[in-house]
């Protein structure tokens, strides 16, 4: 695991990727600190972090695009498969390397509120909790990006799909608000999402019987639930999306609240997608 | 050392490997021979744990590659068809990474790396980026990678493919050297290569193991089949009449050469040299023989015979093994004879034709 980790870190910093991600985060952190804290004289550093979220839409695809897809393209995955090391360790080694690339610029950013506090009354606790939450948020998104990278051997495609996913996650809760509050609208929206999940499942396992079966069962349960209690479907979809939204969870921290359930939520997402990445790699052994 | 039993692999509806079984003993160089797409790489990928089988078992020193992969893989060094090299690393960096990833102790890493570099003679390029190396050197780095950790078994998938003739000779010499201290399994579709390097040949065709023996035994297996090629000035009917008195002849193929002569190919079932009798038979009929040559079956013939069958031809599937590394335990002398007979009265003309077209 350590060997994989070291190789990936050195690969990030032998090339441009590691520096690019760091520079991007630091550039925007600098601009917003300049604007909010220095020019406008705002004493809350967490508001800087609240505007930093959209940068992840660009940083995460750059960070994750080649992490696994490149192994497939160069056929070095054969080496990984033949190593006396479990796939879980390999995936975790790679994941930790990505975390290093994410955490290094954040360590630099940690100095900002401290420096600002020398010249004014800055709440360090809320500032650092916002930075911590930002790290957890980016770690969760990186695991999603890593999973996407494991699905293709073309890093361009991986980056593209990852970018679209990040956009959907970012704007998800805003878009969901456009869905009418009526029960039937939520029913249709949830049914469409189930259908989409079924299609993705089918493209992954390439077994139409299983994926169609799973989709049908889920749709039936949904239909049954709607028939039983149509009223509970009112405004359901926007609510679900908002509950699941990774970014909404992050905004809680930027308002000065330390919400431990949100951190657990970020960790759960990370766990699920690391698991899926391992499965995606293990599955390739079977094909 | 390696026990492969009843290995099968299906890609969807296509069967890549069909009930392949063999044992690998230590201290030999094994050659996995077969035409392109026969299942060589699939077999190797399964043995090294890169691919899972649909059915069957692979034991490496007693450890199941699917159930205890981490223990089993420690005994194996693998060079896949395309060397798995990180282009952005130098040779030394790459080999150090592999040593660490294979779990070498810190103190042993540098000695293992320098040993592998020395064995594969890549010390001149040790500090260069892998992407700048020539194909031959990349192949060597790939082999060096397989040697890291000093595994007992080295598996090389088509190690000489794409190399120039000089490099091929160098890599073959290297493999021979490795064979002195390791068990080596290499795959190839080039017969001369396997023959030059290996002391045991396994022929795979259409996903089935059709033969497994030493090169000498494989040749002697079909040595009974003597063939005589001749050119005579006679009609086909006259040829058949003349030859009808020689009872060991199993097959006669005639083709009109155009200038009033006939090219005749004769196959016999026995080992007896029939040239004299053929000569006198034509003498009696006063038909001149313009040319008369005899040929014994070579390893090429064995290879062509065993691999030219369509997958549906079940006969070849039964033809497994003569000595040493039995598969199902029922292999033996009678088995061999059966098959030798089967080969003779089987479609040998097919082989002759393909032989001719090759020559």
Coordinates of C-alpha atoms in Angstrom, one line a residue:
Chain A
X1 CA 0.0 0.0 0.0
X2 CA 2.8 2.4 0.9
X3 CA 4.6 1.7 -2.3
X4 CA 1.5 2.5 -4.4
X5 CA 1.0 5.7 -2.3
X6 CA 4.6 6.9 -2.8
X7 CA 4.5 6.2 -6.5
X8 CA 1.3 8.1 -7.0
X9 CA 2.4 11.1 -5.0
X10 CA 5.7 11.3 -6.9
X11 CA 3.7 10.8 -10.1
X12 CA 1.5 13.8 -9.2
X13 CA 4.4 16.0 -8.5
X14 CA 6.7 14.8 -11.2
X15 CA 4.1 15.9 -13.7
X16 CA 1.9 19.0 -13.7
X17 CA -1.3 17.6 -12.1
X18 CA -0.3 18.0 -8.5
X19 CA 0.9 21.6 -8.9
X20 CA -2.1 22.5 -11.1
X21 CA -4.6 21.3 -8.5
X22 CA -2.7 23.1 -5.7
X23 CA -2.3 26.3 -7.7
X24 CA -6.0 26.4 -8.6
X25 CA -7.1 26.1 -5.0
X26 CA -4.5 28.6 -3.8
X27 CA -5.2 31.1 -6.5
X28 CA -8.9 31.3 -5.7
X29 CA -8.3 31.2 -2.0
X30 CA -6.0 34.2 -2.5
X31 CA -8.5 36.1 -4.7
X32 CA -11.4 35.6 -2.2
X33 CA -9.2 36.4 0.9
X34 CA -8.1 39.5 -0.9
X35 CA -11.7 40.5 -1.8
X36 CA -13.6 39.5 1.4
X37 CA -11.1 39.9 4.1
X38 CA -8.6 42.4 3.0
X39 CA -10.6 44.8 0.8
X40 CA -14.1 44.4 2.3
X41 CA -12.7 43.9 5.8
X42 CA -14.9 40.9 6.6
X43 CA -13.6 39.1 9.7
X44 CA -15.2 35.7 8.8
X45 CA -12.8 33.4 6.9
X46 CA -15.4 30.7 6.5
X47 CA -17.2 32.9 3.9
X48 CA -14.1 32.6 1.8
X49 CA -14.3 28.9 2.0
X50 CA -18.0 29.0 1.1
X51 CA -17.1 30.5 -2.3
X52 CA -14.3 28.0 -2.8
X53 CA -16.7 25.1 -3.4
X54 CA -17.1 25.5 -7.2
X55 CA -13.4 25.2 -7.8
X56 CA -13.8 21.5 -6.9
X57 CA -15.8 21.1 -10.1
X58 CA -12.6 21.7 -12.0
X59 CA -10.0 20.4 -9.5
X60 CA -11.6 17.0 -8.9
X61 CA -11.7 15.9 -12.6
X62 CA -8.0 17.0 -13.0
X63 CA -7.0 15.2 -9.9
X64 CA -8.8 11.9 -10.5
X65 CA -8.9 11.5 -14.3
X66 CA -5.8 9.4 -14.8
X67 CA -5.6 7.7 -11.4
X68 CA -6.9 4.4 -12.6
X69 CA -7.7 4.9 -16.3
X70 CA -4.1 5.5 -17.1
X71 CA -3.1 2.2 -15.5
X72 CA -5.5 0.5 -17.9
X73 CA -4.3 2.4 -20.9
X74 CA -0.6 1.6 -20.3
X75 CA -1.5 -1.9 -19.2
X76 CA 0.2 -1.4 -15.9
X77 CA -2.9 -2.7 -14.2
X78 CA -1.6 -6.1 -15.1
X79 CA 1.3 -5.5 -12.7
X80 CA -1.1 -4.4 -10.0
X81 CA -3.2 -7.5 -10.5
X82 CA -0.2 -9.7 -10.2
X83 CA 1.2 -8.1 -7.1
X84 CA 0.9 -10.0 -3.8
X85 CA -1.4 -7.2 -2.5
X86 CA -5.1 -6.9 -2.2
X87 CA -7.0 -4.6 -4.5
X88 CA -8.4 -2.7 -1.5
X89 CA -4.9 -1.8 -0.4
X90 CA -4.0 -0.7 -3.9
X91 CA -7.1 1.5 -4.1
X92 CA -6.6 3.0 -0.7
X93 CA -2.9 3.7 -1.5
X94 CA -4.0 5.6 -4.6
X95 CA -6.7 7.4 -2.7
X96 CA -4.4 8.6 0.0
X97 CA -2.1 10.0 -2.6
X98 CA -5.0 12.1 -3.9
X99 CA -5.7 13.3 -0.4
X100 CA -2.1 14.5 -0.1
X101 CA -2.5 16.6 -3.3
X102 CA -5.7 18.0 -1.8
X103 CA -4.4 18.6 1.7
X104 CA -1.1 20.4 0.8
X105 CA -2.8 23.7 -0.5
X106 CA -5.3 23.5 2.4
X107 CA -2.3 23.5 4.9
X108 CA -1.1 26.7 3.3
X109 CA -4.7 28.1 3.5
X110 CA -4.7 27.3 7.2
X111 CA -2.2 30.1 7.7
X112 CA -4.6 32.7 6.3
X113 CA -7.1 32.9 9.2
X114 CA -4.2 32.9 11.7
X115 CA -2.4 35.8 9.9
X116 CA -5.8 37.6 9.6
X117 CA -6.4 37.1 13.3
X118 CA -3.3 39.2 14.1
X119 CA -5.0 42.2 12.6
X120 CA -8.6 41.7 13.7
X121 CA -11.1 39.7 15.6
X122 CA -11.3 36.5 13.5
X123 CA -13.2 33.4 14.7
X124 CA -10.5 30.8 14.3
X125 CA -12.7 27.9 15.3
X126 CA -15.3 28.5 12.6
X127 CA -12.6 29.2 10.1
X128 CA -10.7 26.0 10.7
X129 CA -13.9 23.9 10.9
X130 CA -14.8 25.3 7.4
X131 CA -11.4 24.3 6.1
X132 CA -11.8 20.9 7.7
X133 CA -15.2 20.4 6.1
X134 CA -13.8 21.6 2.8
X135 CA -11.2 18.8 3.0
X136 CA -13.8 16.2 3.8
X137 CA -16.0 17.5 1.0
X138 CA -13.1 17.3 -1.6
X139 CA -12.1 13.9 -0.2
X140 CA -15.7 12.6 -0.8
X141 CA -15.8 14.1 -4.3
X142 CA -12.3 12.6 -5.1
X143 CA -13.6 9.1 -4.3
X144 CA -16.4 9.6 -6.8
X145 CA -13.9 10.8 -9.4
X146 CA -11.7 7.8 -8.7
X147 CA -14.6 5.5 -9.3
X148 CA -15.4 7.2 -12.6
X149 CA -11.7 6.8 -13.5
X150 CA -11.9 3.1 -12.9
X151 CA -14.7 2.8 -15.5
X152 CA -12.8 3.9 -18.5
X153 CA -9.3 3.6 -20.0
X154 CA -9.4 7.1 -21.5
X155 CA -8.5 9.8 -19.1
X156 CA -10.2 12.4 -21.3
X157 CA -13.5 10.6 -21.0
X158 CA -12.9 10.1 -17.3
X159 CA -12.4 13.8 -16.8
X160 CA -15.4 14.7 -18.9
X161 CA -17.8 12.3 -17.1
X162 CA -16.4 13.4 -13.8
X163 CA -16.9 17.1 -14.7
X164 CA -20.5 16.5 -15.6
X165 CA -21.1 14.5 -12.4
X166 CA -19.5 17.3 -10.3
X167 CA -21.8 19.9 -12.1
X168 CA -24.9 17.7 -11.4
X169 CA -23.9 17.3 -7.7
X170 CA -23.2 21.0 -7.4
X171 CA -26.3 22.3 -9.0
X172 CA -28.5 19.3 -8.0
X173 CA -30.3 20.9 -5.2
X174 CA -30.9 24.1 -7.1
X175 CA -32.3 22.2 -10.1
X176 CA -34.4 20.0 -7.9
X177 CA -36.2 23.1 -6.6
X178 CA -37.5 23.7 -10.1
X179 CA -39.5 20.5 -9.9
X180 CA -43.1 21.3 -8.9
X181 CA -44.1 20.5 -5.3
X182 CA -46.9 18.3 -6.3
X183 CA -46.8 14.6 -5.4
X184 CA -47.0 13.3 -9.0
X185 CA -44.1 15.5 -10.1
X186 CA -41.9 13.9 -7.3
X187 CA -43.1 10.5 -8.3
X188 CA -42.1 11.0 -11.9
X189 CA -38.7 12.5 -10.9
X190 CA -37.9 9.6 -8.5
X191 CA -39.0 7.1 -11.1
X192 CA -36.7 8.7 -13.7
X193 CA -33.8 8.5 -11.3
X194 CA -34.5 4.8 -10.7
X195 CA -34.6 4.3 -14.4
X196 CA -31.3 6.1 -14.8
X197 CA -29.7 4.0 -12.0
X198 CA -31.0 0.9 -13.8
X199 CA -29.3 2.0 -17.1
X200 CA -26.0 2.7 -15.3
X201 CA -26.3 -0.7 -13.5
X202 CA -26.8 -2.3 -16.9
X203 CA -23.8 -0.7 -18.4
X204 CA -21.7 -1.8 -15.5
X205 CA -22.8 -5.4 -15.1
X206 CA -23.9 -5.9 -18.7
X207 CA -26.7 -8.3 -17.6
X208 CA -30.0 -7.0 -18.8
X209 CA -32.0 -9.5 -16.8
X210 CA -30.6 -8.5 -13.4
X211 CA -30.6 -4.7 -14.1
X212 CA -34.1 -4.8 -15.5
X213 CA -35.3 -6.9 -12.6
X214 CA -33.8 -4.5 -10.0
X215 CA -35.2 -1.5 -11.8
X216 CA -38.7 -3.1 -12.0
X217 CA -38.7 -4.0 -8.3
X218 CA -37.7 -0.5 -7.3
X219 CA -40.3 1.1 -9.6
X220 CA -43.0 -1.2 -8.2
X221 CA -42.1 -0.4 -4.6
X222 CA -42.2 3.3 -5.5
X223 CA -45.5 2.9 -7.2
X224 CA -46.9 1.0 -4.3
X225 CA -45.7 3.7 -1.8
X226 CA -47.4 6.4 -3.9
X227 CA -50.7 4.5 -4.0
X228 CA -50.5 4.0 -0.2
X229 CA -49.8 7.6 0.7
X230 CA -49.8 10.1 -2.2
X231 CA -49.6 13.0 0.2
X232 CA -46.1 12.0 1.5
X233 CA -44.8 12.5 -2.0
X234 CA -45.4 16.2 -2.0
X235 CA -42.2 18.1 -2.3
X236 CA -40.4 14.8 -1.8
X237 CA -37.9 14.9 -4.6
X238 CA -36.4 18.4 -3.8
X239 CA -36.2 17.3 -0.2
X240 CA -34.3 14.1 -1.0
X241 CA -31.9 15.9 -3.3
X242 CA -31.3 18.5 -0.7
X243 CA -30.7 15.9 2.0
X244 CA -28.3 14.0 -0.2
X245 CA -26.5 17.1 -1.6
X246 CA -22.8 17.0 -0.6
X247 CA -22.4 20.7 -1.2
X248 CA -25.4 21.6 1.0
X249 CA -23.8 19.7 3.8
X250 CA -20.7 21.7 3.4
X251 CA -22.5 25.1 3.5
X252 CA -23.6 24.2 7.1
X253 CA -20.0 24.6 8.1
X254 CA -19.6 28.0 6.4
X255 CA -22.4 29.4 8.5
X256 CA -20.3 28.6 11.6
X257 CA -21.9 25.3 12.7
X258 CA -19.8 22.3 13.3
X259 CA -22.1 19.5 12.1
X260 CA -20.6 16.1 12.9
X261 CA -23.3 14.2 11.0
X262 CA -22.2 15.9 7.8
X263 CA -18.6 14.8 8.4
X264 CA -20.0 11.2 8.8
X265 CA -21.9 11.7 5.6
X266 CA -18.8 12.7 3.7
X267 CA -16.9 9.7 5.1
X268 CA -19.8 7.4 4.2
X269 CA -19.7 8.7 0.6
X270 CA -16.0 8.1 0.5
X271 CA -16.4 4.6 1.8
X272 CA -19.1 3.7 -0.6
X273 CA -17.2 4.9 -3.7
X274 CA -13.9 3.4 -2.6
X275 CA -15.8 0.1 -2.2
X276 CA -17.3 0.6 -5.7
X277 CA -13.8 1.3 -7.1
X278 CA -12.4 -1.9 -5.7
X279 CA -15.4 -3.8 -7.1
X280 CA -15.0 -2.2 -10.4
X281 CA -11.4 -3.3 -10.6
X282 CA -12.1 -6.8 -9.2
X283 CA -14.9 -7.1 -11.8
X284 CA -12.4 -6.6 -14.6
X285 CA -10.7 -9.8 -13.5
X286 CA -14.0 -11.6 -14.4
X287 CA -14.3 -10.2 -17.9
Chain B
X1 CA 5.0 -26.5 -8.1
X2 CA 2.0 -25.4 -10.2
X3 CA -1.0 -27.6 -10.5
X4 CA -3.6 -26.5 -13.0
X5 CA -6.7 -28.6 -13.0
X6 CA -9.8 -28.4 -15.2
X7 CA -9.3 -24.7 -16.0
X8 CA -12.0 -23.2 -18.1
X9 CA -12.6 -19.6 -19.1
X10 CA -15.6 -18.2 -21.0
X11 CA -15.9 -14.7 -22.3
X12 CA -19.6 -14.4 -22.6
X13 CA -20.5 -17.2 -25.0
X14 CA -17.0 -17.6 -26.4
X15 CA -14.9 -20.3 -24.7
X16 CA -11.3 -19.2 -24.4
X17 CA -10.1 -22.1 -22.3
X18 CA -11.8 -25.5 -22.1
X19 CA -10.9 -27.9 -19.3
X20 CA -7.1 -27.4 -19.4
X21 CA -5.1 -29.4 -16.8
X22 CA -1.3 -29.7 -16.4
X23 CA 1.4 -29.8 -13.7
X24 CA 4.6 -27.8 -13.7
X25 CA 7.6 -29.3 -12.0
X26 CA 10.4 -27.2 -10.7
X27 CA 13.7 -26.6 -12.6
X28 CA 12.4 -26.8 -16.2
X29 CA 11.6 -24.3 -18.9
X30 CA 8.1 -24.8 -20.2
X31 CA 6.9 -23.5 -23.5
X32 CA 3.3 -22.8 -24.1
X33 CA 2.8 -23.0 -27.8
X34 CA -0.2 -22.3 -29.9
X35 CA -1.5 -20.1 -32.7
X36 CA -2.6 -16.6 -32.0
X37 CA -5.8 -16.6 -30.0
X38 CA -5.4 -20.1 -28.8
X39 CA -5.6 -19.2 -25.1
X40 CA -2.0 -18.9 -24.1
X41 CA -2.3 -15.4 -22.6
X42 CA -5.6 -16.4 -20.9
X43 CA -3.9 -19.4 -19.3
X44 CA -1.0 -17.2 -18.0
X45 CA -3.3 -14.5 -16.8
X46 CA -5.2 -17.0 -14.8
X47 CA -2.1 -18.6 -13.3
X48 CA -0.8 -15.2 -12.2
X49 CA -4.1 -14.1 -10.7
X50 CA -4.7 -11.3 -13.2
X51 CA -7.8 -13.0 -14.5
X52 CA -10.3 -15.3 -12.8
X53 CA -11.3 -18.6 -14.3
X54 CA -14.9 -19.6 -15.0
X55 CA -14.1 -23.0 -13.6
X56 CA -11.1 -25.0 -12.3
X57 CA -8.3 -24.5 -9.9
X58 CA -4.7 -23.3 -9.9
X59 CA -2.5 -24.2 -7.0
X60 CA 0.9 -22.6 -6.6
X61 CA 3.1 -24.4 -4.1
X62 CA -0.1 -25.5 -2.5
X63 CA -1.8 -22.1 -2.3
X64 CA -4.9 -21.5 -4.4
X65 CA -4.4 -18.4 -6.5
X66 CA -8.1 -17.4 -6.0
X67 CA -8.4 -18.2 -2.4
X68 CA -5.0 -17.2 -1.1
X69 CA -3.8 -14.8 -3.8
X70 CA -1.4 -12.9 -1.7
X71 CA 0.5 -16.0 -0.6
X72 CA 0.4 -17.7 -4.0
X73 CA 1.5 -14.6 -6.0
X74 CA 4.7 -14.3 -3.9
X75 CA 6.1 -17.3 -5.8
X76 CA 5.4 -15.9 -9.2
X77 CA 7.1 -13.2 -11.3
X78 CA 5.0 -12.3 -14.3
X79 CA 5.8 -10.4 -17.6
X80 CA 2.5 -9.9 -19.4
X81 CA 2.4 -9.6 -23.2
X82 CA 2.9 -5.9 -23.0
X83 CA 5.4 -5.0 -20.3
X84 CA 3.6 -3.1 -17.5
X85 CA 6.0 -0.2 -17.3
X86 CA 5.3 3.3 -15.8
X87 CA 6.7 5.5 -18.6
X88 CA 7.3 8.5 -16.3
X89 CA 9.8 6.6 -14.0
X90 CA 13.4 5.7 -14.4
X91 CA 14.4 2.1 -14.6
X92 CA 15.8 2.1 -11.0
X93 CA 12.8 4.0 -9.6
X94 CA 10.4 1.6 -11.3
X95 CA 12.2 -1.5 -10.1
X96 CA 12.4 -0.1 -6.6
X97 CA 8.7 0.5 -6.7
X98 CA 8.0 -3.1 -7.7
X99 CA 10.3 -4.4 -5.0
X100 CA 8.4 -2.3 -2.4
X101 CA 5.1 -3.3 -3.8
X102 CA 6.1 -7.0 -3.7
X103 CA 6.7 -6.5 0.0
X104 CA 10.5 -6.7 0.0
X105 CA 12.2 -5.8 3.3
X106 CA 13.8 -2.4 3.3
X107 CA 17.3 -3.7 3.6
X108 CA 16.8 -6.1 0.7
X109 CA 15.3 -3.7 -1.8
X110 CA 18.5 -2.2 -3.2
X111 CA 20.2 -5.6 -3.5
X112 CA 17.2 -7.1 -5.3
X113 CA 17.0 -4.2 -7.7
X114 CA 20.7 -4.3 -8.5
X115 CA 20.6 -8.1 -8.9
X116 CA 17.7 -7.8 -11.4
X117 CA 19.5 -5.0 -13.3
X118 CA 22.6 -7.2 -13.5
X119 CA 20.7 -10.3 -14.6
X120 CA 19.0 -8.6 -17.4
X121 CA 22.0 -6.4 -18.3
X122 CA 20.2 -3.1 -18.2
X123 CA 22.7 -1.2 -16.0
X124 CA 23.6 1.2 -18.9
X125 CA 20.0 2.5 -18.9
X126 CA 19.3 2.2 -15.2
X127 CA 19.0 6.0 -14.7
X128 CA 17.0 6.7 -17.8
X129 CA 13.3 7.3 -18.1
X130 CA 11.4 4.2 -19.3
X131 CA 9.6 6.1 -22.0
X132 CA 13.0 6.9 -23.7
X133 CA 14.0 3.2 -23.9
X134 CA 14.0 1.1 -27.0
X135 CA 11.6 -1.8 -27.2
X136 CA 14.3 -4.4 -26.5
X137 CA 15.3 -2.6 -23.3
X138 CA 11.7 -2.1 -22.2
X139 CA 11.2 -5.9 -22.6
X140 CA 14.3 -6.4 -20.4
X141 CA 13.0 -4.0 -17.8
X142 CA 9.8 -6.0 -17.9
X143 CA 11.7 -9.2 -17.3
X144 CA 13.7 -7.5 -14.5
X145 CA 10.4 -6.6 -12.9
X146 CA 9.4 -10.2 -13.0
X147 CA 12.7 -11.2 -11.3
X148 CA 12.3 -8.8 -8.4
X149 CA 11.7 -10.7 -5.2
X150 CA 13.5 -13.7 -6.6
X151 CA 10.3 -15.7 -7.2
X152 CA 10.6 -19.4 -7.9
X153 CA 8.4 -19.2 -10.9
X154 CA 8.9 -16.8 -13.8
X155 CA 6.1 -16.5 -16.3
X156 CA 6.8 -14.7 -19.5
X157 CA 4.1 -14.0 -22.1
X158 CA 5.6 -13.8 -25.6
X159 CA 8.9 -12.3 -24.3
X160 CA 10.5 -11.9 -27.8
X161 CA 7.6 -10.5 -29.7
X162 CA 8.4 -7.3 -31.6
X163 CA 12.2 -7.6 -31.0
X164 CA 14.9 -7.5 -33.7
X165 CA 16.8 -10.8 -34.4
X166 CA 19.8 -9.9 -32.2
X167 CA 17.5 -8.9 -29.3
X168 CA 15.6 -12.1 -29.7
X169 CA 18.8 -14.1 -29.4
X170 CA 19.8 -12.1 -26.3
X171 CA 16.5 -12.6 -24.6
X172 CA 16.5 -16.3 -25.4
X173 CA 20.0 -16.6 -23.8
X174 CA 18.7 -14.7 -20.8
X175 CA 15.7 -17.1 -20.5
X176 CA 18.1 -20.0 -20.7
X177 CA 20.2 -18.6 -17.9
X178 CA 17.0 -18.0 -15.8
X179 CA 16.0 -21.6 -16.4
X180 CA 19.1 -22.7 -14.5
X181 CA 17.8 -21.2 -11.3
X182 CA 14.1 -20.7 -11.8
X183 CA 11.1 -22.5 -13.2
X184 CA 10.2 -20.6 -16.3
X185 CA 7.0 -20.8 -18.3
X186 CA 7.0 -18.9 -21.6
X187 CA 4.5 -18.6 -24.3
X188 CA 5.1 -18.1 -28.0
X189 CA 3.5 -18.8 -31.3
X190 CA 6.9 -19.3 -32.8
X191 CA 7.9 -22.9 -32.9
X192 CA 11.6 -22.5 -33.4
X193 CA 11.8 -20.3 -30.3
X194 CA 10.1 -22.7 -28.0
X195 CA 12.2 -25.5 -29.4
X196 CA 15.4 -23.6 -28.9
X197 CA 14.7 -22.6 -25.3
X198 CA 12.3 -25.0 -23.7
X199 CA 12.7 -28.5 -22.4
X200 CA 9.0 -29.1 -22.2
X201 CA 6.3 -28.1 -24.7
X202 CA 2.6 -27.7 -24.1
X203 CA 0.6 -27.1 -27.2
X204 CA -2.7 -25.2 -26.9
X205 CA -5.2 -25.0 -29.6
X206 CA -8.7 -23.5 -29.5
X207 CA -8.5 -23.3 -25.7
X208 CA -7.6 -27.0 -25.3
X209 CA -4.3 -28.5 -24.2
X210 CA -3.6 -30.9 -27.1
X211 CA -0.1 -32.0 -26.3
X212 CA 2.4 -31.8 -23.5
X213 CA 5.8 -33.4 -23.7
X214 CA 9.4 -32.9 -24.4
X215 CA 10.3 -31.7 -28.0
X216 CA 12.0 -35.0 -28.7
X217 CA 9.0 -37.1 -27.6
X218 CA 6.6 -35.0 -29.5
X219 CA 8.6 -35.6 -32.6
X220 CA 9.0 -39.3 -32.1
X221 CA 5.3 -39.6 -31.4
X222 CA 4.6 -39.0 -35.0
X223 CA 7.9 -40.5 -36.3
X224 CA 6.0 -43.6 -37.3
X225 CA 4.4 -41.7 -40.1
X226 CA 6.9 -41.8 -42.9
X227 CA 6.0 -40.0 -46.0
X228 CA 7.4 -40.3 -49.5
X229 CA 7.1 -37.7 -52.1
X230 CA 7.8 -38.5 -55.7
X231 CA 7.4 -37.4 -59.3
X232 CA 6.5 -40.0 -61.8
X233 CA 5.6 -40.2 -65.5
X234 CA 2.4 -42.1 -65.2
X235 CA -1.4 -41.7 -64.8
X236 CA -3.0 -41.7 -61.5
X237 CA -4.6 -45.0 -62.1
X238 CA -1.2 -46.6 -62.9
X239 CA 0.2 -45.1 -59.8
X240 CA -2.5 -46.6 -57.6
X241 CA -2.1 -50.0 -59.3
X242 CA 1.6 -50.0 -58.8
X243 CA 1.4 -49.0 -55.2
X244 CA -1.5 -51.3 -54.3
X245 CA 1.0 -54.1 -53.7
X246 CA 2.6 -52.2 -50.8
X247 CA 0.3 -52.9 -47.9
X248 CA 1.7 -50.4 -45.4
X249 CA 0.6 -47.4 -47.5
X250 CA -2.3 -45.6 -45.8
X251 CA -2.8 -42.8 -48.2
X252 CA -1.9 -41.6 -51.6
X253 CA -2.4 -38.1 -52.9
X254 CA -1.8 -37.3 -56.6
X255 CA -1.6 -34.0 -58.3
X256 CA -1.0 -33.4 -62.0
X257 CA 2.2 -31.4 -62.5
X258 CA 1.1 -30.4 -66.0
X259 CA 4.0 -31.7 -68.2
X260 CA 2.8 -35.3 -68.3
X261 CA 4.2 -36.0 -64.9
X262 CA 2.4 -36.6 -61.6
X263 CA 3.4 -35.5 -58.1
X264 CA 2.5 -38.2 -55.7
X265 CA 2.5 -38.1 -51.9
X266 CA 2.5 -41.3 -50.0
X267 CA 1.9 -41.8 -46.3
X268 CA 2.6 -45.0 -44.5
X269 CA 1.4 -46.4 -41.2
X270 CA 4.6 -48.2 -40.4
X271 CA 8.2 -47.2 -39.9
X272 CA 9.5 -49.3 -42.8
X273 CA 11.3 -47.5 -45.6
X274 CA 9.2 -48.2 -48.7
X275 CA 11.4 -46.5 -51.2
X276 CA 12.9 -49.6 -52.7
X277 CA 9.6 -51.3 -53.0
X278 CA 8.1 -48.3 -54.7
X279 CA 11.0 -48.2 -57.1
X280 CA 10.6 -51.8 -58.1
X281 CA 6.9 -51.5 -58.4
X282 CA 7.2 -48.7 -60.9
X283 CA 10.1 -50.6 -62.5
X284 CA 7.9 -53.6 -63.2
X285 CA 5.3 -51.3 -64.9
X286 CA 8.1 -49.6 -66.8
X287 CA 7.1 -46.2 -65.5
X288 CA 10.0 -43.9 -64.8
X289 CA 10.4 -42.3 -61.4
X290 CA 11.9 -38.8 -61.9
X291 CA 12.2 -37.9 -58.2
X292 CA 11.9 -39.8 -54.9
X293 CA 12.3 -38.3 -51.5
X294 CA 11.3 -39.4 -48.0
X295 CA 10.5 -37.2 -45.1
X296 CA 9.9 -37.9 -41.4
X297 CA 7.5 -35.8 -39.3
X298 CA 9.0 -32.8 -37.7
X299 CA 7.9 -30.7 -34.8
X300 CA 6.4 -28.4 -37.3
X301 CA 4.2 -31.2 -38.6
X302 CA 3.1 -32.1 -35.0
X303 CA 2.3 -28.5 -34.4
X304 CA 0.3 -28.0 -37.6
X305 CA -1.5 -31.3 -37.1
X306 CA -2.5 -30.6 -33.6
X307 CA -3.5 -27.0 -34.1
X308 CA -5.2 -27.2 -37.5
X309 CA -8.3 -29.0 -36.2
X310 CA -11.5 -27.1 -35.8
X311 CA -12.7 -26.7 -32.2
X312 CA -15.5 -29.2 -32.8
X313 CA -13.1 -32.0 -33.7
X314 CA -13.1 -33.8 -30.4
X315 CA -10.3 -36.2 -31.3
X316 CA -7.5 -33.9 -30.6
X317 CA -8.8 -33.0 -27.2
X318 CA -8.2 -36.5 -26.0
X319 CA -4.6 -36.3 -27.1
X320 CA -2.9 -35.2 -24.0
X321 CA 0.4 -36.1 -22.5
X322 CA 2.8 -38.9 -22.8
X323 CA 5.2 -38.8 -20.0
X324 CA 5.8 -37.0 -16.8
X325 CA 3.2 -34.3 -16.3
X326 CA 0.0 -36.2 -16.6
X327 CA -3.2 -34.3 -16.3
X328 CA -6.0 -36.6 -15.4
X329 CA -3.9 -39.5 -14.3
X330 CA -5.1 -41.8 -17.0
X331 CA -2.4 -40.9 -19.4
X332 CA -0.1 -43.7 -20.4
X333 CA 1.5 -45.6 -23.2
X334 CA -1.8 -47.0 -24.5
X335 CA -3.2 -43.6 -24.6
X336 CA -0.3 -42.4 -26.7
X337 CA -0.6 -45.3 -29.1
X338 CA -4.2 -44.7 -29.6
X339 CA -3.6 -41.2 -30.4
X340 CA -0.7 -41.8 -32.7
X341 CA -2.9 -44.2 -34.5
X342 CA -5.7 -41.7 -34.5
X343 CA -3.4 -39.2 -36.0
X344 CA -2.3 -41.5 -38.8
X345 CA -5.7 -42.5 -40.0
X346 CA -7.1 -39.1 -39.3
X347 CA -6.8 -36.1 -41.6
X348 CA -3.2 -36.1 -42.3
X349 CA -3.7 -35.0 -45.9
X350 CA -4.8 -31.8 -44.4
X351 CA -1.5 -31.5 -42.7
X352 CA 0.4 -32.3 -45.9
X353 CA -1.5 -29.7 -47.8
X354 CA -0.8 -27.0 -45.2
X355 CA 2.7 -28.2 -45.1
X356 CA 3.2 -27.7 -48.8
X357 CA 1.6 -24.3 -48.8
X358 CA 4.0 -23.3 -46.0
X359 CA 7.0 -24.5 -47.9

